[in-house]
PDB file of C-alpha atoms and ligand atoms in Angstrom:
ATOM      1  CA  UNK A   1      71.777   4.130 142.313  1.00  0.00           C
ATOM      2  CA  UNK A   2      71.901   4.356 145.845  1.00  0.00           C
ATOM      3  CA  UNK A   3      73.971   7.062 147.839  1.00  0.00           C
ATOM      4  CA  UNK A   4      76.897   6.142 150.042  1.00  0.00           C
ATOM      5  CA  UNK A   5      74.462   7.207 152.886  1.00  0.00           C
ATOM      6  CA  UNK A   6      71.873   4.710 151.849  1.00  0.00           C
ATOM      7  CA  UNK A   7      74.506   1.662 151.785  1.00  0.00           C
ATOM      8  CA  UNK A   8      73.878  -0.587 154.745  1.00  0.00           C
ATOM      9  CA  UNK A   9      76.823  -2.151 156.669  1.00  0.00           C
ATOM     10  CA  UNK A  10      77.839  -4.713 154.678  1.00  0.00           C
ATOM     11  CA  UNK A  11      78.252  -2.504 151.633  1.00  0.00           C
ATOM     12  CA  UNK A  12      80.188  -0.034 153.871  1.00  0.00           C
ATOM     13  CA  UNK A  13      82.157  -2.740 155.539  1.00  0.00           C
ATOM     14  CA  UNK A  14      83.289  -4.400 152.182  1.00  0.00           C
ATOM     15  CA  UNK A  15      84.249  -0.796 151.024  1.00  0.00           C
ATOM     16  CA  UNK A  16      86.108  -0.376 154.432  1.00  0.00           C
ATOM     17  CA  UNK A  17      88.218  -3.904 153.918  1.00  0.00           C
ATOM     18  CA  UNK A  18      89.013  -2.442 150.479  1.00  0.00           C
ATOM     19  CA  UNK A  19      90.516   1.005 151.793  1.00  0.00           C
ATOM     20  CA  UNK A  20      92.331  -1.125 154.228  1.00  0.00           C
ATOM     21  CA  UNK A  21      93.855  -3.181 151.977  1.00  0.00           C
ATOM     22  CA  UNK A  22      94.900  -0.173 149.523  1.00  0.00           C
ATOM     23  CA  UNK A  23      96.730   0.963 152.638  1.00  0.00           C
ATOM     24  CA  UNK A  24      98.241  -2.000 153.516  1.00  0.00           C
ATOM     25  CA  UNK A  25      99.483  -2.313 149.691  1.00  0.00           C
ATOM     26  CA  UNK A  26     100.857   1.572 149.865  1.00  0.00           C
ATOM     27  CA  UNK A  27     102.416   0.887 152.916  1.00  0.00           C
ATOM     28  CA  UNK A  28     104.251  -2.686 151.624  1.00  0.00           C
ATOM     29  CA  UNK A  29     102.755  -4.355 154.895  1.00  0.00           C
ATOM     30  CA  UNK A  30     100.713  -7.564 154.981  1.00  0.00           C
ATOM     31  CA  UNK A  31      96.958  -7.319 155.082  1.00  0.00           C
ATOM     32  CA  UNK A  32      96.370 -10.532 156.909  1.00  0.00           C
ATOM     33  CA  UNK A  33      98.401  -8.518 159.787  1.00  0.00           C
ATOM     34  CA  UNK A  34      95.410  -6.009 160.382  1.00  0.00           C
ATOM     35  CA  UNK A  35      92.506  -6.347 161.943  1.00  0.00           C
ATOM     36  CA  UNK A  36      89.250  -4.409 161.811  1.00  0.00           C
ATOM     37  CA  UNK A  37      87.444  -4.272 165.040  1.00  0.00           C
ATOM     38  CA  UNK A  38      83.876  -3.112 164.150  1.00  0.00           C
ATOM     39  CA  UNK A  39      82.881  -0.560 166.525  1.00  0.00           C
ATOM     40  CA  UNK A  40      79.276  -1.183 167.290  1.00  0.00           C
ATOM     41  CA  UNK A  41      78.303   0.988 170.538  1.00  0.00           C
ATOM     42  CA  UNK A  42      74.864   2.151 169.789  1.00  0.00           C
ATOM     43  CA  UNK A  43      74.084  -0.024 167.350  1.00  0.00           C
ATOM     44  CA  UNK A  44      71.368  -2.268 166.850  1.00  0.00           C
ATOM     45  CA  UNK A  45      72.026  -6.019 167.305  1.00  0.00           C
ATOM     46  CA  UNK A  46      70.276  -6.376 163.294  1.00  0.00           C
ATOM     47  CA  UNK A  47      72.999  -4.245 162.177  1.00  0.00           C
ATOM     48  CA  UNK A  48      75.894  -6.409 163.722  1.00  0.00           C
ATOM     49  CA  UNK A  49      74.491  -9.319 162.073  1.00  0.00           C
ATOM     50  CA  UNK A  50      74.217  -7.750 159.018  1.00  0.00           C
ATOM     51  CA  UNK A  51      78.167  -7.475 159.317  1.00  0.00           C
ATOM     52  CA  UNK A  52      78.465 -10.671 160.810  1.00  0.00           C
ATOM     53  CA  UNK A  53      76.335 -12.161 157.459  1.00  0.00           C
ATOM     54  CA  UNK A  54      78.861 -10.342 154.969  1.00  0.00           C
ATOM     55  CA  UNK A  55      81.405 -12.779 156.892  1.00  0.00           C
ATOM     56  CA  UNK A  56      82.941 -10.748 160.133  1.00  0.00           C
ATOM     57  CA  UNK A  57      83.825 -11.905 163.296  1.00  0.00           C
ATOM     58  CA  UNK A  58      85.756  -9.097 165.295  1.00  0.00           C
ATOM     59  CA  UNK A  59      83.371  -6.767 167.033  1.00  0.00           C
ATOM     60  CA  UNK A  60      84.655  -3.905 169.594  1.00  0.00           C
ATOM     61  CA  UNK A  61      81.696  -2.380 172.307  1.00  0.00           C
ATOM     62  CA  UNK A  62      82.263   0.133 174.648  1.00  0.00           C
ATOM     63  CA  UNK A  63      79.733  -0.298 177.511  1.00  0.00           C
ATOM     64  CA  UNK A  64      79.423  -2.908 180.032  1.00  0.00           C
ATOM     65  CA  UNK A  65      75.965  -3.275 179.741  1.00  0.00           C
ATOM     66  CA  UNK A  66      75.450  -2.836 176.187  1.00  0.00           C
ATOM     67  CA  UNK A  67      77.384  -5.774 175.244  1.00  0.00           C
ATOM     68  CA  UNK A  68      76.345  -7.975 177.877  1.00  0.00           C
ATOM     69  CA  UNK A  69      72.781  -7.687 176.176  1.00  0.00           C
ATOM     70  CA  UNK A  70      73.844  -7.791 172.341  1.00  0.00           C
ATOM     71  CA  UNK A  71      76.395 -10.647 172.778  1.00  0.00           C
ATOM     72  CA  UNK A  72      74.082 -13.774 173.866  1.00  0.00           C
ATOM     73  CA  UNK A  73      71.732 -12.578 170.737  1.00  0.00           C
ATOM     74  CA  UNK A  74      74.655 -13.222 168.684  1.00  0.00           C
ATOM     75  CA  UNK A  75      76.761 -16.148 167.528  1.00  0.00           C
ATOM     76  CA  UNK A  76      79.352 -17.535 169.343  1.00  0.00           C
ATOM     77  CA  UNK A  77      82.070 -17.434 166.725  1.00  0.00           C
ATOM     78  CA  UNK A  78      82.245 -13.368 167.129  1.00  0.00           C
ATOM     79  CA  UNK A  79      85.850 -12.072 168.980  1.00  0.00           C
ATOM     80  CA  UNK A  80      84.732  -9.659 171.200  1.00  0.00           C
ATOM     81  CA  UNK A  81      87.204  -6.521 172.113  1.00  0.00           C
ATOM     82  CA  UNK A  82      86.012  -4.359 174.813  1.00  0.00           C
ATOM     83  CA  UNK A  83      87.054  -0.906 173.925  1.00  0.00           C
ATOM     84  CA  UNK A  84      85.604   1.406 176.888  1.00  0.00           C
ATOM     85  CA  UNK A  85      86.709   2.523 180.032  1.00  0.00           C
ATOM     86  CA  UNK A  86      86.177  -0.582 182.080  1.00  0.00           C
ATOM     87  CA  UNK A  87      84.936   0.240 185.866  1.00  0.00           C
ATOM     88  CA  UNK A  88      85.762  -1.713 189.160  1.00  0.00           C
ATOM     89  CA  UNK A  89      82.594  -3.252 189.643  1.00  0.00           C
ATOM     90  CA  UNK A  90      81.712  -4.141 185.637  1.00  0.00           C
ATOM     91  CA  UNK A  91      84.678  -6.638 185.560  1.00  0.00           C
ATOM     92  CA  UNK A  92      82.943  -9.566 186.773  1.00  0.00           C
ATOM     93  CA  UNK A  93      79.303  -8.999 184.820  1.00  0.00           C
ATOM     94  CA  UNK A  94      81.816  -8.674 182.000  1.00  0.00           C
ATOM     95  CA  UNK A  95      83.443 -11.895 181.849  1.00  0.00           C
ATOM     96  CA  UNK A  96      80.075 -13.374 183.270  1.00  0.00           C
ATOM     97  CA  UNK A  97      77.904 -12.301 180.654  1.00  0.00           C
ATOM     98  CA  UNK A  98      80.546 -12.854 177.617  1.00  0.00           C
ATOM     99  CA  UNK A  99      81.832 -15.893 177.521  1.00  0.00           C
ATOM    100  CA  UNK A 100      83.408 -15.380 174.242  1.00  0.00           C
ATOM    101  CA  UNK A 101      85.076 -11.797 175.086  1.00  0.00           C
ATOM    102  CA  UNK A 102      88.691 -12.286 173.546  1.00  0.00           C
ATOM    103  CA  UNK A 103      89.967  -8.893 174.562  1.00  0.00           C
ATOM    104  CA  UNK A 104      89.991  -5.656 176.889  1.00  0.00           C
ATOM    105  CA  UNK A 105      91.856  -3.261 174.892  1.00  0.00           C
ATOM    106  CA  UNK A 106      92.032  -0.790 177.591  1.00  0.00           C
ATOM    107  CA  UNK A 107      94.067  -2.013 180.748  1.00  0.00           C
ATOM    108  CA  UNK A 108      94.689   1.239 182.199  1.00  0.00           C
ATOM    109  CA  UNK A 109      96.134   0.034 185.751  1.00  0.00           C
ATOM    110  CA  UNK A 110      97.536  -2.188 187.858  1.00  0.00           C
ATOM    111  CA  UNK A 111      93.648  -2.391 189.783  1.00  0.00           C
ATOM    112  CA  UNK A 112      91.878  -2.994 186.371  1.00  0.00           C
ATOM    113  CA  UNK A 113      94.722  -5.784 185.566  1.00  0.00           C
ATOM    114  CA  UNK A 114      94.172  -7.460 189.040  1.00  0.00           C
ATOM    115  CA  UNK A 115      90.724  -7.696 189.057  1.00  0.00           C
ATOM    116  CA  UNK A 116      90.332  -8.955 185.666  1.00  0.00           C
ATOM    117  CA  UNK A 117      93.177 -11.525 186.421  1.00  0.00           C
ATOM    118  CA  UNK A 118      91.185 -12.741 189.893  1.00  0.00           C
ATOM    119  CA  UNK A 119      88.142 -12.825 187.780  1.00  0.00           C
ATOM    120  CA  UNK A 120      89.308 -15.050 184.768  1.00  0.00           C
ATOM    121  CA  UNK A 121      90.632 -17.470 187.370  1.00  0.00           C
ATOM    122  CA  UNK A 122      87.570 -17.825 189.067  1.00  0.00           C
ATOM    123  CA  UNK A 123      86.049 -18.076 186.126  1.00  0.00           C
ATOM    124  CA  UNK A 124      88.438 -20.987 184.683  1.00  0.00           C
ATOM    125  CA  UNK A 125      88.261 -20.008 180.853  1.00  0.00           C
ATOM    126  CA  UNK A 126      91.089 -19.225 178.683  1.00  0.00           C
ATOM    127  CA  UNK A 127      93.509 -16.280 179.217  1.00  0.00           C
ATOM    128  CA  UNK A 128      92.057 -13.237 177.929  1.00  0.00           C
ATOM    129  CA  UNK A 129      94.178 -10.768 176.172  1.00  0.00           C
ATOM    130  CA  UNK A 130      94.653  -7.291 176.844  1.00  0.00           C
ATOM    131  CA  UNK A 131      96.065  -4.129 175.779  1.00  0.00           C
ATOM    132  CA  UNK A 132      97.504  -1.710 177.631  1.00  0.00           C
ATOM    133  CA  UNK A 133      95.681   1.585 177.001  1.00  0.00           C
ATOM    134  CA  UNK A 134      97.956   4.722 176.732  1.00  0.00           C
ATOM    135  CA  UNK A 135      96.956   7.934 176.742  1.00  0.00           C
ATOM    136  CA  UNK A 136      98.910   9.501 173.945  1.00  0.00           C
ATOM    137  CA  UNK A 137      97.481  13.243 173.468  1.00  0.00           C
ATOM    138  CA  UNK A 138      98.147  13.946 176.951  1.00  0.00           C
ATOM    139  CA  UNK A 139      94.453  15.352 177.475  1.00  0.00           C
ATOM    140  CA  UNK A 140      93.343  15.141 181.140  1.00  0.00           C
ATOM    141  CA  UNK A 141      89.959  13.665 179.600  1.00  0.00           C
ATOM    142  CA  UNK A 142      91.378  10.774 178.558  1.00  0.00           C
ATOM    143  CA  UNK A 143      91.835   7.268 179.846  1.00  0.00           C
ATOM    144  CA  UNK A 144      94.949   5.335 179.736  1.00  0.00           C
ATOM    145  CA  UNK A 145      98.281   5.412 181.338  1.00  0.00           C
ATOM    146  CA  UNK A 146     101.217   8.037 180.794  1.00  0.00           C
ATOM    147  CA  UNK A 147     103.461   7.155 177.865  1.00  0.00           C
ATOM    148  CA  UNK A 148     106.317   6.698 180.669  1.00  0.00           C
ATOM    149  CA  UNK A 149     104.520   4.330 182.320  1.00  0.00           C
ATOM    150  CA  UNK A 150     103.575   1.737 180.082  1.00  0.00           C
ATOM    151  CA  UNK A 151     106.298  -0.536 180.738  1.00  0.00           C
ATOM    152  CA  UNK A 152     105.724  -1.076 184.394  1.00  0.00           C
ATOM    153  CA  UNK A 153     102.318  -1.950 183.218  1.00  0.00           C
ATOM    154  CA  UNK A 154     102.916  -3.954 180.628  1.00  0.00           C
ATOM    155  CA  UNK A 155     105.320  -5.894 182.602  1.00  0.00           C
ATOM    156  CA  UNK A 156     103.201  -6.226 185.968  1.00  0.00           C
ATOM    157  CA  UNK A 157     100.701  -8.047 183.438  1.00  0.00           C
ATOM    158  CA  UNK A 158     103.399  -9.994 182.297  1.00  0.00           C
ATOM    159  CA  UNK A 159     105.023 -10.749 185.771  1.00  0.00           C
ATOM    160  CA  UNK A 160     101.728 -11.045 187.445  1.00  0.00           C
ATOM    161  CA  UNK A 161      98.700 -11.773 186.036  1.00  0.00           C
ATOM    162  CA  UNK A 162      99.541 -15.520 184.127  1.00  0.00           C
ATOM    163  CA  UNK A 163      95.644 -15.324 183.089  1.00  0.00           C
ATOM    164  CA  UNK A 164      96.165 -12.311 181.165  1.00  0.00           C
ATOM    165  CA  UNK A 165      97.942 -12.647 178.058  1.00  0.00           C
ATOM    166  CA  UNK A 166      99.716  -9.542 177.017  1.00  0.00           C
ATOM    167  CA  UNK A 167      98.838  -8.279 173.550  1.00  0.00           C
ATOM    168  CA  UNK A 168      99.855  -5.001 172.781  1.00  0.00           C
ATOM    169  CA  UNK A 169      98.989  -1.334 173.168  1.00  0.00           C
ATOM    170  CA  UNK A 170      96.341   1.020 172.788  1.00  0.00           C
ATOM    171  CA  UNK A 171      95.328   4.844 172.057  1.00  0.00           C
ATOM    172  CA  UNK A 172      92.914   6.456 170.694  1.00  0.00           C
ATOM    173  CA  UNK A 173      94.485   9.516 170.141  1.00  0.00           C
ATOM    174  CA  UNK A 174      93.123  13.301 169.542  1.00  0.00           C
ATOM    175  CA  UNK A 175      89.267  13.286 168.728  1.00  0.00           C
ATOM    176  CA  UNK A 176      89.236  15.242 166.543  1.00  0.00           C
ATOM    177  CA  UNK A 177      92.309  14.104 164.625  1.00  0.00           C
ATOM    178  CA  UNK A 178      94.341  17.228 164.504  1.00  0.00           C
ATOM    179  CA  UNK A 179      97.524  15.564 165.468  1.00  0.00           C
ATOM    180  CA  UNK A 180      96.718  11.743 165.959  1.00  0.00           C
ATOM    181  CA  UNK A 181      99.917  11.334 163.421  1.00  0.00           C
ATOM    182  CA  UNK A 182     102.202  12.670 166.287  1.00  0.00           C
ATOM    183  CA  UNK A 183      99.778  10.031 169.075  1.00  0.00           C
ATOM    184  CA  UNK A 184     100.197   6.931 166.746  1.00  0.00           C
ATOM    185  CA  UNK A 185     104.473   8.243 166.678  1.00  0.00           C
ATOM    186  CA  UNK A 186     103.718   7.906 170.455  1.00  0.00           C
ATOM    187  CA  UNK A 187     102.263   5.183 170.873  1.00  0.00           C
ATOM    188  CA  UNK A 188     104.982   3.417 168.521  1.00  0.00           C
ATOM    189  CA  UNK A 189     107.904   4.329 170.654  1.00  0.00           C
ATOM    190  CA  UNK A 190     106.172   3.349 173.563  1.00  0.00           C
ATOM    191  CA  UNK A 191     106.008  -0.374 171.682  1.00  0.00           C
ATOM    192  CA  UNK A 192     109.779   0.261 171.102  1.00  0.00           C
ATOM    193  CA  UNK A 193     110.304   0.376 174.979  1.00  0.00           C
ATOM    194  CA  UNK A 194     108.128  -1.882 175.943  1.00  0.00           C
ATOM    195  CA  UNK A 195     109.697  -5.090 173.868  1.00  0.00           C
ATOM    196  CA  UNK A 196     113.335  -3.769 174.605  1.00  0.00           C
ATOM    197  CA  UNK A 197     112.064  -4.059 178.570  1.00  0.00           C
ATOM    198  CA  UNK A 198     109.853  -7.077 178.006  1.00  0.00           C
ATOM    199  CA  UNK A 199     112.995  -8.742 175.609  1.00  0.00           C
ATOM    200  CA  UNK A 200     110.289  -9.293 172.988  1.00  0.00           C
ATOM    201  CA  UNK A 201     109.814  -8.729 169.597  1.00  0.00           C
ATOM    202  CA  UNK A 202     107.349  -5.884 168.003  1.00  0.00           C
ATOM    203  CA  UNK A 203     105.332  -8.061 166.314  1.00  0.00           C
ATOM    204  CA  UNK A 204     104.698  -9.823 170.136  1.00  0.00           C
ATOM    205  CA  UNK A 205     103.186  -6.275 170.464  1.00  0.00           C
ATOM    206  CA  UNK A 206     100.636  -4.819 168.440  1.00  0.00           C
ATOM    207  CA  UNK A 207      99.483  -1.667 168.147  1.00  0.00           C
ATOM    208  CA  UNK A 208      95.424  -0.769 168.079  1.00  0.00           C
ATOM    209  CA  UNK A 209      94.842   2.735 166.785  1.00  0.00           C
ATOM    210  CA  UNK A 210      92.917   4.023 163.824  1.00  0.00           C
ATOM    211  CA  UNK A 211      89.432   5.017 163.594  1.00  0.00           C
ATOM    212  CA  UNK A 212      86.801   6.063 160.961  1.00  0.00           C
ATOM    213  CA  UNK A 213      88.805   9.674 160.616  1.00  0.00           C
ATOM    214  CA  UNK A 214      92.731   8.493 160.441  1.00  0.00           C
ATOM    215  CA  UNK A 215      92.372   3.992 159.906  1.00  0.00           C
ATOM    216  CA  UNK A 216      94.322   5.126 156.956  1.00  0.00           C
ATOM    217  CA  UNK A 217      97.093   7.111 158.459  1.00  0.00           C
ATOM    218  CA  UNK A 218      97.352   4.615 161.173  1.00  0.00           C
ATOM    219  CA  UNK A 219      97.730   1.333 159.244  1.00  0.00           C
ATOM    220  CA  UNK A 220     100.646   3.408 157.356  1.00  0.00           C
ATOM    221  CA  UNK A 221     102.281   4.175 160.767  1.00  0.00           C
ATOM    222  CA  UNK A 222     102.235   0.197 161.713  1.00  0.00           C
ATOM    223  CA  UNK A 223      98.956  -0.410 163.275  1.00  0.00           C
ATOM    224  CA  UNK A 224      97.608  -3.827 163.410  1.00  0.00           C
ATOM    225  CA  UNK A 225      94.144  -3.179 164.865  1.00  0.00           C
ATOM    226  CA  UNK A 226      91.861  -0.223 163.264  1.00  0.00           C
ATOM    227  CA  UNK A 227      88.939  -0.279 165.189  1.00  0.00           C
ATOM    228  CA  UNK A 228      86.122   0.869 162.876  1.00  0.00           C
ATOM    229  CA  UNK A 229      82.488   2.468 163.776  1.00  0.00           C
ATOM    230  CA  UNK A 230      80.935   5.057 161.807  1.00  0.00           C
ATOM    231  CA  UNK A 231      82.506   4.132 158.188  1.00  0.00           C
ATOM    232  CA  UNK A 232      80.494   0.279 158.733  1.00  0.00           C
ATOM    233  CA  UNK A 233      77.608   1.168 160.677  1.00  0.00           C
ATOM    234  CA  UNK A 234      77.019   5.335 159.860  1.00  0.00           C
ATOM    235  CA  UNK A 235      76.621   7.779 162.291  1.00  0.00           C
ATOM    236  CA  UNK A 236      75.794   7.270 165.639  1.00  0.00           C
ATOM    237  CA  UNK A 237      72.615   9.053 165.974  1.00  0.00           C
ATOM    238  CA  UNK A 238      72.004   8.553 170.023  1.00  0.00           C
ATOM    239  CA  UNK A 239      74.641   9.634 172.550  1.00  0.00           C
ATOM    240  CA  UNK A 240      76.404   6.385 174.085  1.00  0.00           C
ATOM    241  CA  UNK A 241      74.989   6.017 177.246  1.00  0.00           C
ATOM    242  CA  UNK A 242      77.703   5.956 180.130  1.00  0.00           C
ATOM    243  CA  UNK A 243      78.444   2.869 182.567  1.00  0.00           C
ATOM    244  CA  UNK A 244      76.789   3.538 185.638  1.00  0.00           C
TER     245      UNK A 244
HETATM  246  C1  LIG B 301      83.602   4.624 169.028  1.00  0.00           C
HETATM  247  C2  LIG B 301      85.029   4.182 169.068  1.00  0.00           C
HETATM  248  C3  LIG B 301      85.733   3.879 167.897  1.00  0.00           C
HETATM  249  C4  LIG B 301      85.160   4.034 166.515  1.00  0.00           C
HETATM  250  O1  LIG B 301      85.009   5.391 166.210  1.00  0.00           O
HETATM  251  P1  LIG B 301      84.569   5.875 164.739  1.00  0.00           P
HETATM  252  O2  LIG B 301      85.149   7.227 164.633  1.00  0.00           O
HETATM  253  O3  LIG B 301      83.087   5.854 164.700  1.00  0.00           O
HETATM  254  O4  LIG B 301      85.171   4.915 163.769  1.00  0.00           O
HETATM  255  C5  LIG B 301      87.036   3.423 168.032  1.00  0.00           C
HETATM  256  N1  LIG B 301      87.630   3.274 169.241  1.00  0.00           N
HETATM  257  C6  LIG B 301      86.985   3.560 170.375  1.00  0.00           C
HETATM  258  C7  LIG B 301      87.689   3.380 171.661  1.00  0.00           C
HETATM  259  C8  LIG B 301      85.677   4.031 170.328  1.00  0.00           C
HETATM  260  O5  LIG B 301      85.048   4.337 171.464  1.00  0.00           O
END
């Protein structure tokens, strides 16, 4: 019999859906009400499709130039979430070069919001949904907006940017997982504020967080988006390569 380590996407991906469905069964919440990104940065376009074949659609990239090369070899149907820090000047070869990207998951400024706003309009497709990225371990590294700060965000998207649709938030939470229970407690009240200042309900606002390390943890603690890399595709064995 094969070792986990020899199981190719699809078997890890169906193993994946299972765990999150145990989780969403512990934690009395609705499976249909969590989605797996797959995380794919790095990974070859054969092994997407081999996810795609075993019957999903939601992929996540992280580079600007990665996915504008992987998504045309790919089929339409896939809902693209871009995942990385997004830079000024990638916005437009972006939306340019993927029609079908659904969502940036990390709006991390009123700049970001605005350009990707002009650039949808010039572009005349539908809105495209965002997240507001929050930066919820409080490491300088990190991308995403202070905790106290979301809500202006959130509502300048709201207020001014009618081809954005606002979705939700973001984090990603410590790397190395030590305390990404306290970042996902964040990132929670942070949803709290936002739909008593927005007058909307929480399920108006999701909440992505989860990866390979804490999905689990994370779907108990109310996420709706786990966005899932190394437990589908194995390890990444080449660095990402950065935007330039
Ligand atoms: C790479 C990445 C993931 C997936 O990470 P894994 O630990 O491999 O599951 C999730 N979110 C973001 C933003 C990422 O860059």
């Amino acid at each position: 019999m094969a070792s986990s380590s020899e199981a190719g996407p699809a078997a890890l991906l169906k193993a994946v859906l299972e765990r999150v469905h145990h989780s969403a069964d512990r934690s009395g919440r609705d499976v249909n009400n969590i989605r797996v990104v797959a995380a794919s940065k790095t990974k070859s376009v054969s092994s997407l499709r081999q996810v795609y074949d075993a019957g999903h659609r939601c992929f996540g990239e992280n580079y600007v130039q990665e996915i504008i090369e992987k998504a045309p070899q790919l089929p339409e149907d896939i809902e693209w979430h871009f995942i990385g820090n997004l830079q000024s000047n990638k916005v437009k070869p972006l939306l340019a070069g993927v029609p079908n990207l659904a969502y940036v998951e990390t709006v991390d400024d009123e700049k970001i919001a605005n350009l990707l706003e002009r650039a949808v309009a010039k572009i005349g497709r539908k809105p495209l949904k965002v997240f507001v990225e929050v930066n919820t371990s409080g490491e300088t590294s990190k991308f995403g907006v202070e905790p106290a700060v979301c809500v202006d965000l959130a509502k300048h998207i709201v207020t001014n940017c009618p081809n954005l649709e606002f979705c939700g938030l973001m984090t990603i939470g410590m790397p190395d997982y030590s305390s990404t229970p306290e970042n996902f407690k964040t990132l929670s009240n942070c949803r709290s504020e936002v739909c008593a200042a927005l007058g909307i309900s929480e399920a108006q606002c999701e909440l992505s967080m989860g990866m390979t390390g804490d999905f689990e943890r994370a779907i108990e603690m109310g996420s709706t988006t786990v966005r899932i890399g190394t437990a589908i595709f194995g390890r990444r064995e080449y660095p990402p390569k950065e935007d330039k």
